[in-house]
Amino acid sequence: MIVVFSLDRDGFRSASFIAQSIGRDLVGISTEVSNYVPQLRLIGGEEEAVEALSSMRPQLVVSGGSRKDLGVAARVAARLRASFSSNVLAAKLQGQRLEVERPAYGGKVKASVSLELPAVICVSGNDSSPDTFPVQVNREHLPVRSKIRVLERRVRDSTDLRSAKVIVSVGRGIGGKEGVELASQLAQVLGGALAGSRAVTAELGWLPPDRQIGISGQRVKPDVYLALGISGQPQHVFGMRESKVVVAVNKDRNAPIAEEADYLVVADALTFASELLRALKNELRR
Ligand SMILES: Cc1cc2nc3c(=O)[nH]c(=O)nc-3n(C[C@H](O)[C@H](O)[C@H](O)COP(=O)(O)OP(=O)(O)OC[C@H]3O[C@@H](n4cnc5c(N)ncnc54)[C@H](O)[C@@H]3O)c2cc1C
């Protein structure tokens, strides 16, 4: 039995596609009804997902790759003492082992990794459409005694980066929160979304983690990717490589992002952002 799991719709679709390529004996665990598996158990959230997945003791769990899915999957792998791999692009069974393909060296190459079963894998987001089935839904919730207490709830920016046509993305070179605010206004005027490098999300905390582009963040393919003060390390480029047009603003003309850029503006990122914002606002006033 292969268990497909994700807390969100896109993750469940991506995971189902990879799971269907491995086998057809599929059972789903998710928060919403979906017909990519013949049998589905609905769960209320992360804690119930951990309980449900562990109690089934499956040979293989194929999970979505969002931050929350990764958290659940890692906990389940630890409980089941199962092999684990994230960022999986493709997988196939070879006897008692699972051969997976995943990016290595910041996405420059694909590595083949052989995992012993039982295994838990988290897929990399993909746009593929899995087959659909008449689905039997189990709505019985498991009792969960959570050790987690919710202290505070914060509203997060819900703009979907994966479907954004324009992304304004900031790196350390944007200089600080003032620059991030300017970039956010620019994204609004352009009808796009705001994102950033790992330096500004994980290290500096100028943007929340779900705005991160790259190998350990989101993979996007907008029509326009405007990179403000981003150096263009391979781990970042992995997430934006499929953008149609890349405009990079960097004070260093030799920054690696220049290799990815269709247009390179050698300038101060903050000055560029405020000048562009002023010009666009003037244009809108006409
Ligand atoms: C396992 C692993 C996973 C990782 N995953 C990710 C990931 O998913 N996403 C990600 O982004 N990174 C990731 N990283 C980190 C990555 O390697 C880089 O450290 C990070 O992308 C750098 O962010 P940055 O370009 O904002 O900062 P920096 O590398 O510090 O670059 C700042 C850039 O701004 C320019 N600059 C400075 N001042 C100005 C100015 N005033 N005007 C214009 N330009 C200016 C500089 O010339 C420089 O090019 C990962 C690293 C590891 C090891």
Coordinates of C-alpha atoms and ligand atoms in Angstrom, one line a residue:
M1 CA 0.0 0.0 0.0
I2 CA 1.2 3.5 -0.9
V3 CA -0.2 6.4 1.2
V4 CA -0.4 9.8 -0.5
F5 CA -0.4 12.7 1.9
S6 CA -0.6 16.5 1.8
L7 CA -2.3 19.2 3.8
D8 CA -3.0 21.3 0.7
R9 CA -4.6 20.7 -2.7
D10 CA -1.5 21.4 -4.9
G11 CA 0.7 19.2 -2.8
F12 CA -1.8 16.4 -2.9
R13 CA -1.9 16.6 -6.7
S14 CA 1.9 16.6 -7.1
A15 CA 2.3 13.7 -4.6
S16 CA -0.5 11.7 -6.3
F17 CA 1.2 12.0 -9.7
I18 CA 4.5 10.5 -8.4
A19 CA 2.6 7.9 -6.3
Q20 CA 0.6 6.8 -9.4
S21 CA 3.8 6.3 -11.3
I22 CA 5.0 3.9 -8.6
G23 CA 1.9 1.8 -8.1
R24 CA -1.9 1.8 -8.0
D25 CA -2.7 0.5 -4.5
L26 CA -3.2 4.0 -3.2
V27 CA -4.8 5.5 -0.1
G28 CA -4.9 9.2 0.5
I29 CA -4.7 11.3 3.7
S30 CA -5.7 14.9 3.2
T31 CA -7.7 17.8 4.6
E32 CA -9.9 18.1 1.4
V33 CA -11.7 15.7 -0.8
S34 CA -9.7 14.8 -4.0
N35 CA -10.2 12.1 -6.5
Y36 CA -6.6 11.3 -7.4
V37 CA -6.8 8.2 -5.1
P38 CA -9.6 5.5 -4.8
Q39 CA -9.7 5.8 -1.0
L40 CA -9.3 8.9 1.0
R41 CA -9.2 9.6 4.8
L42 CA -10.0 13.2 5.7
I43 CA -8.0 14.7 8.6
G44 CA -8.2 17.9 10.5
G45 CA -4.5 19.0 10.5
E46 CA -0.9 18.2 11.1
E47 CA -1.2 16.3 14.4
E48 CA -4.0 14.0 13.1
A49 CA -2.0 13.5 9.9
V50 CA 1.0 12.2 12.0
E51 CA -1.3 9.9 14.0
A52 CA -3.1 8.6 10.9
L53 CA 0.1 8.0 8.8
S54 CA 2.0 6.3 11.6
S55 CA -0.9 4.0 12.6
M56 CA -1.2 2.7 9.1
R57 CA 2.4 1.6 9.1
P58 CA 2.7 1.8 5.3
Q59 CA 5.6 0.6 3.2
L60 CA 5.7 3.9 1.4
V61 CA 4.4 7.5 2.1
V62 CA 4.4 10.0 -0.8
S63 CA 4.0 13.4 0.7
G64 CA 3.6 17.0 -0.7
G65 CA 6.6 19.2 -0.3
S66 CA 5.3 22.3 1.5
R67 CA 6.9 23.3 4.8
K68 CA 4.0 21.8 6.8
D69 CA 4.0 18.6 4.8
L70 CA 7.8 18.2 5.3
G71 CA 7.3 18.6 9.0
V72 CA 4.6 15.9 9.2
A73 CA 6.6 13.6 6.8
A74 CA 9.8 13.9 8.8
R75 CA 8.0 13.1 12.1
V76 CA 6.3 10.1 10.5
A77 CA 9.6 8.8 9.0
A78 CA 11.2 9.0 12.5
R79 CA 8.3 7.1 14.1
L80 CA 8.3 4.4 11.5
R81 CA 12.1 4.3 11.4
A82 CA 11.7 4.7 7.6
S83 CA 14.1 6.0 5.0
F84 CA 13.5 9.6 4.0
S85 CA 14.0 11.9 1.0
S86 CA 12.8 15.4 0.2
N87 CA 12.6 17.2 -3.2
V88 CA 11.8 14.0 -5.1
L89 CA 11.3 14.5 -8.9
A90 CA 10.6 10.9 -9.8
A91 CA 10.6 7.5 -8.1
K92 CA 10.3 3.8 -9.0
L93 CA 10.2 0.5 -7.0
Q94 CA 13.1 -2.0 -7.5
G95 CA 12.2 -5.0 -5.3
Q96 CA 12.4 -3.9 -1.7
R97 CA 14.0 -0.6 -2.5
L98 CA 12.8 2.7 -3.9
E99 CA 14.9 4.5 -6.5
V100 CA 14.4 8.2 -6.3
E101 CA 15.6 11.1 -8.4
R102 CA 16.3 14.4 -6.6
P103 CA 18.3 17.5 -7.4
A104 CA 21.8 17.8 -6.0
Y105 CA 24.5 20.5 -6.0
G106 CA 21.8 23.3 -5.8
G107 CA 19.9 21.8 -8.7
K108 CA 22.8 21.7 -11.1
V109 CA 22.5 17.8 -11.4
K110 CA 20.0 15.1 -10.7
A111 CA 21.1 12.5 -8.2
S112 CA 19.7 8.9 -8.1
V113 CA 19.2 7.7 -4.5
S114 CA 18.3 4.2 -3.4
L115 CA 16.1 4.0 -0.3
E116 CA 15.3 0.9 1.7
L117 CA 11.6 0.3 2.4
P118 CA 9.7 1.5 4.4
A119 CA 10.2 4.9 3.0
V120 CA 8.8 8.4 3.3
I121 CA 9.4 10.8 0.4
C122 CA 8.4 14.4 -0.2
V123 CA 7.9 15.4 -3.8
S124 CA 9.0 18.6 -5.5
G125 CA 6.1 20.7 -6.8
N126 CA 5.1 19.7 -10.4
D127 CA 2.3 20.8 -12.7
S128 CA 1.4 17.2 -13.9
S129 CA -2.2 16.0 -13.9
P130 CA -2.7 12.6 -12.1
D131 CA -5.4 10.1 -13.2
T132 CA -8.7 10.4 -11.3
F133 CA -10.9 7.7 -9.6
P134 CA -14.3 7.4 -8.1
V135 CA -13.3 8.0 -4.5
Q136 CA -14.5 6.5 -1.3
V137 CA -14.1 9.0 1.5
N138 CA -13.6 8.2 5.2
R139 CA -14.7 11.2 7.3
E140 CA -14.1 9.6 10.7
H141 CA -11.6 11.7 12.6
L142 CA -9.0 10.2 14.9
P143 CA -8.8 11.5 18.4
V144 CA -5.6 13.5 18.8
R145 CA -4.0 14.7 22.0
S146 CA -1.7 17.4 20.7
K147 CA 1.4 18.5 22.6
I148 CA 1.3 21.8 20.6
R149 CA -0.4 24.9 22.1
V150 CA -1.4 27.7 19.7
L151 CA -0.1 30.9 21.3
E152 CA -1.0 33.4 18.5
R153 CA -2.4 33.4 15.0
R154 CA -1.0 35.7 12.3
V155 CA -2.6 36.4 8.9
R156 CA -0.1 35.6 6.2
D157 CA 0.2 37.0 2.7
S158 CA -1.8 34.5 0.8
T159 CA -0.7 35.6 -2.8
D160 CA 0.1 32.3 -4.5
L161 CA 3.6 32.6 -5.8
R162 CA 3.3 29.6 -8.1
S163 CA 0.6 31.2 -10.2
A164 CA 1.9 34.8 -10.0
K165 CA 2.6 36.4 -13.4
V166 CA 5.0 38.9 -11.9
I167 CA 7.3 38.3 -9.0
V168 CA 9.3 41.1 -7.3
S169 CA 12.0 39.2 -5.3
V170 CA 14.3 40.8 -2.8
G171 CA 17.8 39.7 -1.6
R172 CA 20.2 40.9 1.1
G173 CA 21.1 43.8 -1.3
I174 CA 17.7 45.5 -0.8
G175 CA 19.3 46.7 2.4
G176 CA 16.5 46.4 5.0
K177 CA 12.8 46.5 5.8
E178 CA 12.4 49.9 4.1
G179 CA 13.6 48.4 0.9
V180 CA 11.3 45.4 1.4
E181 CA 8.3 47.7 1.8
L182 CA 9.2 49.5 -1.4
A183 CA 9.4 46.2 -3.2
S184 CA 6.1 45.2 -1.8
Q185 CA 4.5 48.4 -3.2
L186 CA 6.2 47.7 -6.5
A187 CA 4.7 44.2 -6.5
Q188 CA 1.2 45.6 -5.8
V189 CA 1.4 48.2 -8.6
L190 CA 2.6 45.6 -11.0
G191 CA -0.2 43.2 -10.0
G192 CA 2.3 40.7 -8.8
A193 CA 3.7 39.0 -5.7
L194 CA 6.5 39.7 -3.3
A195 CA 9.2 37.0 -2.6
G196 CA 12.8 36.7 -1.5
S197 CA 16.0 34.8 -1.1
R198 CA 16.8 32.6 1.9
A199 CA 19.0 35.4 3.2
V200 CA 15.9 37.7 3.7
T201 CA 13.6 35.0 4.9
A202 CA 15.5 32.5 7.1
E203 CA 18.5 34.6 8.1
L204 CA 17.3 38.2 8.3
G205 CA 13.5 37.6 8.9
W206 CA 12.5 40.5 6.6
L207 CA 10.0 38.2 4.9
P208 CA 8.1 35.1 6.2
P209 CA 9.5 31.6 5.3
D210 CA 6.7 30.9 2.8
R211 CA 7.9 33.7 0.5
Q212 CA 11.3 32.0 -0.1
I213 CA 12.2 31.1 -3.6
G214 CA 14.7 28.3 -4.2
I215 CA 15.7 24.7 -3.5
S216 CA 14.4 24.8 0.0
G217 CA 11.6 27.2 -0.8
Q218 CA 9.2 27.5 -3.8
R219 CA 9.7 26.9 -7.5
V220 CA 8.1 29.5 -9.6
K221 CA 7.7 30.4 -13.3
P222 CA 6.3 33.9 -13.7
D223 CA 6.3 35.9 -16.9
V224 CA 8.6 38.4 -15.2
Y225 CA 11.0 37.8 -12.2
L226 CA 12.5 41.1 -10.9
A227 CA 15.5 40.2 -8.7
L228 CA 16.5 43.1 -6.5
G229 CA 19.9 42.7 -4.7
I230 CA 20.0 38.9 -5.1
S231 CA 23.4 37.3 -5.8
G232 CA 22.0 34.3 -7.7
Q233 CA 23.5 31.4 -5.9
P234 CA 22.5 28.0 -7.4
Q235 CA 20.1 27.2 -4.5
H236 CA 18.1 30.3 -5.3
V237 CA 18.3 30.0 -9.1
F238 CA 16.8 26.4 -8.8
G239 CA 13.5 28.1 -7.8
M240 CA 13.3 30.8 -10.5
R241 CA 15.1 29.3 -13.5
E242 CA 11.9 28.7 -15.4
S243 CA 10.8 32.4 -15.3
K244 CA 10.2 33.8 -18.8
V245 CA 12.0 37.1 -18.4
V246 CA 14.5 37.8 -15.6
V247 CA 15.4 41.4 -14.7
A248 CA 18.2 41.6 -12.2
V249 CA 19.3 44.7 -10.3
N250 CA 22.7 44.4 -8.7
K251 CA 25.5 46.8 -7.9
D252 CA 28.0 44.0 -8.9
R253 CA 28.0 43.4 -12.7
N254 CA 29.7 40.1 -12.1
A255 CA 27.2 38.7 -9.6
P256 CA 26.1 35.1 -10.7
I257 CA 22.5 36.3 -11.2
A258 CA 23.9 38.1 -14.4
E259 CA 24.1 34.6 -16.0
E260 CA 20.4 34.0 -15.5
A261 CA 19.2 37.6 -16.3
D262 CA 17.7 38.7 -19.6
Y263 CA 18.3 42.2 -18.5
L264 CA 20.9 43.2 -15.9
V265 CA 20.7 46.7 -14.3
V266 CA 23.9 47.7 -12.6
A267 CA 22.5 50.0 -9.9
D268 CA 21.6 50.4 -6.3
A269 CA 18.5 48.2 -5.7
L270 CA 16.8 50.6 -3.4
T271 CA 17.2 53.6 -5.7
F272 CA 16.1 51.5 -8.7
A273 CA 12.9 50.3 -6.8
S274 CA 11.9 53.7 -5.7
E275 CA 12.5 55.3 -9.2
L276 CA 10.6 52.5 -10.9
L277 CA 7.7 52.8 -8.4
R278 CA 7.6 56.6 -8.9
A279 CA 7.6 56.2 -12.7
L280 CA 4.8 53.6 -12.6
K281 CA 2.7 55.7 -10.2
N282 CA 3.1 58.7 -12.5
E283 CA 2.1 56.5 -15.5
L284 CA -1.0 55.3 -13.6
R285 CA -2.1 58.9 -12.8
R286 CA -2.1 59.9 -16.5
Ligands
LIG1 C1 21.2 23.6 1.7 C2 21.0 25.0 1.3 C3 19.7 25.4 0.8 C4 19.5 26.7 0.4 N1 18.3 27.0 -0.1 C5 18.1 28.3 -0.5 C6 16.8 28.7 -1.1 O1 15.9 27.9 -1.2 N2 16.7 29.9 -1.6 C7 17.7 30.8 -1.5 O2 17.5 32.0 -1.9 N3 18.9 30.5 -0.9 C8 19.1 29.3 -0.5 N4 20.3 29.0 0.1 C9 21.3 30.0 0.4 C10 22.1 30.5 -0.8 O3 23.2 29.7 -1.0 C11 22.5 32.0 -0.7 O4 23.2 32.1 0.5 C12 21.3 32.9 -0.7 O5 20.5 32.7 -1.8 C13 21.9 34.4 -0.8 O6 20.9 35.3 -0.7 P1 21.1 36.7 -1.3 O7 21.4 36.6 -2.8 O8 19.9 37.6 -0.9 O9 22.3 37.3 -0.5 P2 23.8 37.5 -0.9 O10 24.4 36.3 -1.4 O11 24.5 38.1 0.3 O12 23.8 38.5 -2.1 C14 23.5 39.9 -2.0 C15 23.6 40.5 -3.4 O13 23.2 41.8 -3.3 C16 24.1 42.7 -4.0 N5 24.0 44.0 -3.4 C17 24.5 44.4 -2.2 N6 24.1 45.7 -2.0 C18 23.4 46.1 -3.1 C19 22.7 47.3 -3.4 N7 22.8 48.3 -2.6 N8 22.1 47.3 -4.6 C20 22.1 46.3 -5.4 N9 22.7 45.1 -5.2 C21 23.3 45.0 -4.0 C22 25.4 42.0 -3.9 O14 26.3 42.4 -4.9 C23 25.0 40.5 -3.9 O15 25.1 40.0 -5.2 C24 20.5 27.6 0.5 C25 21.8 27.2 1.0 C26 22.0 25.9 1.4 C27 23.4 25.5 1.9

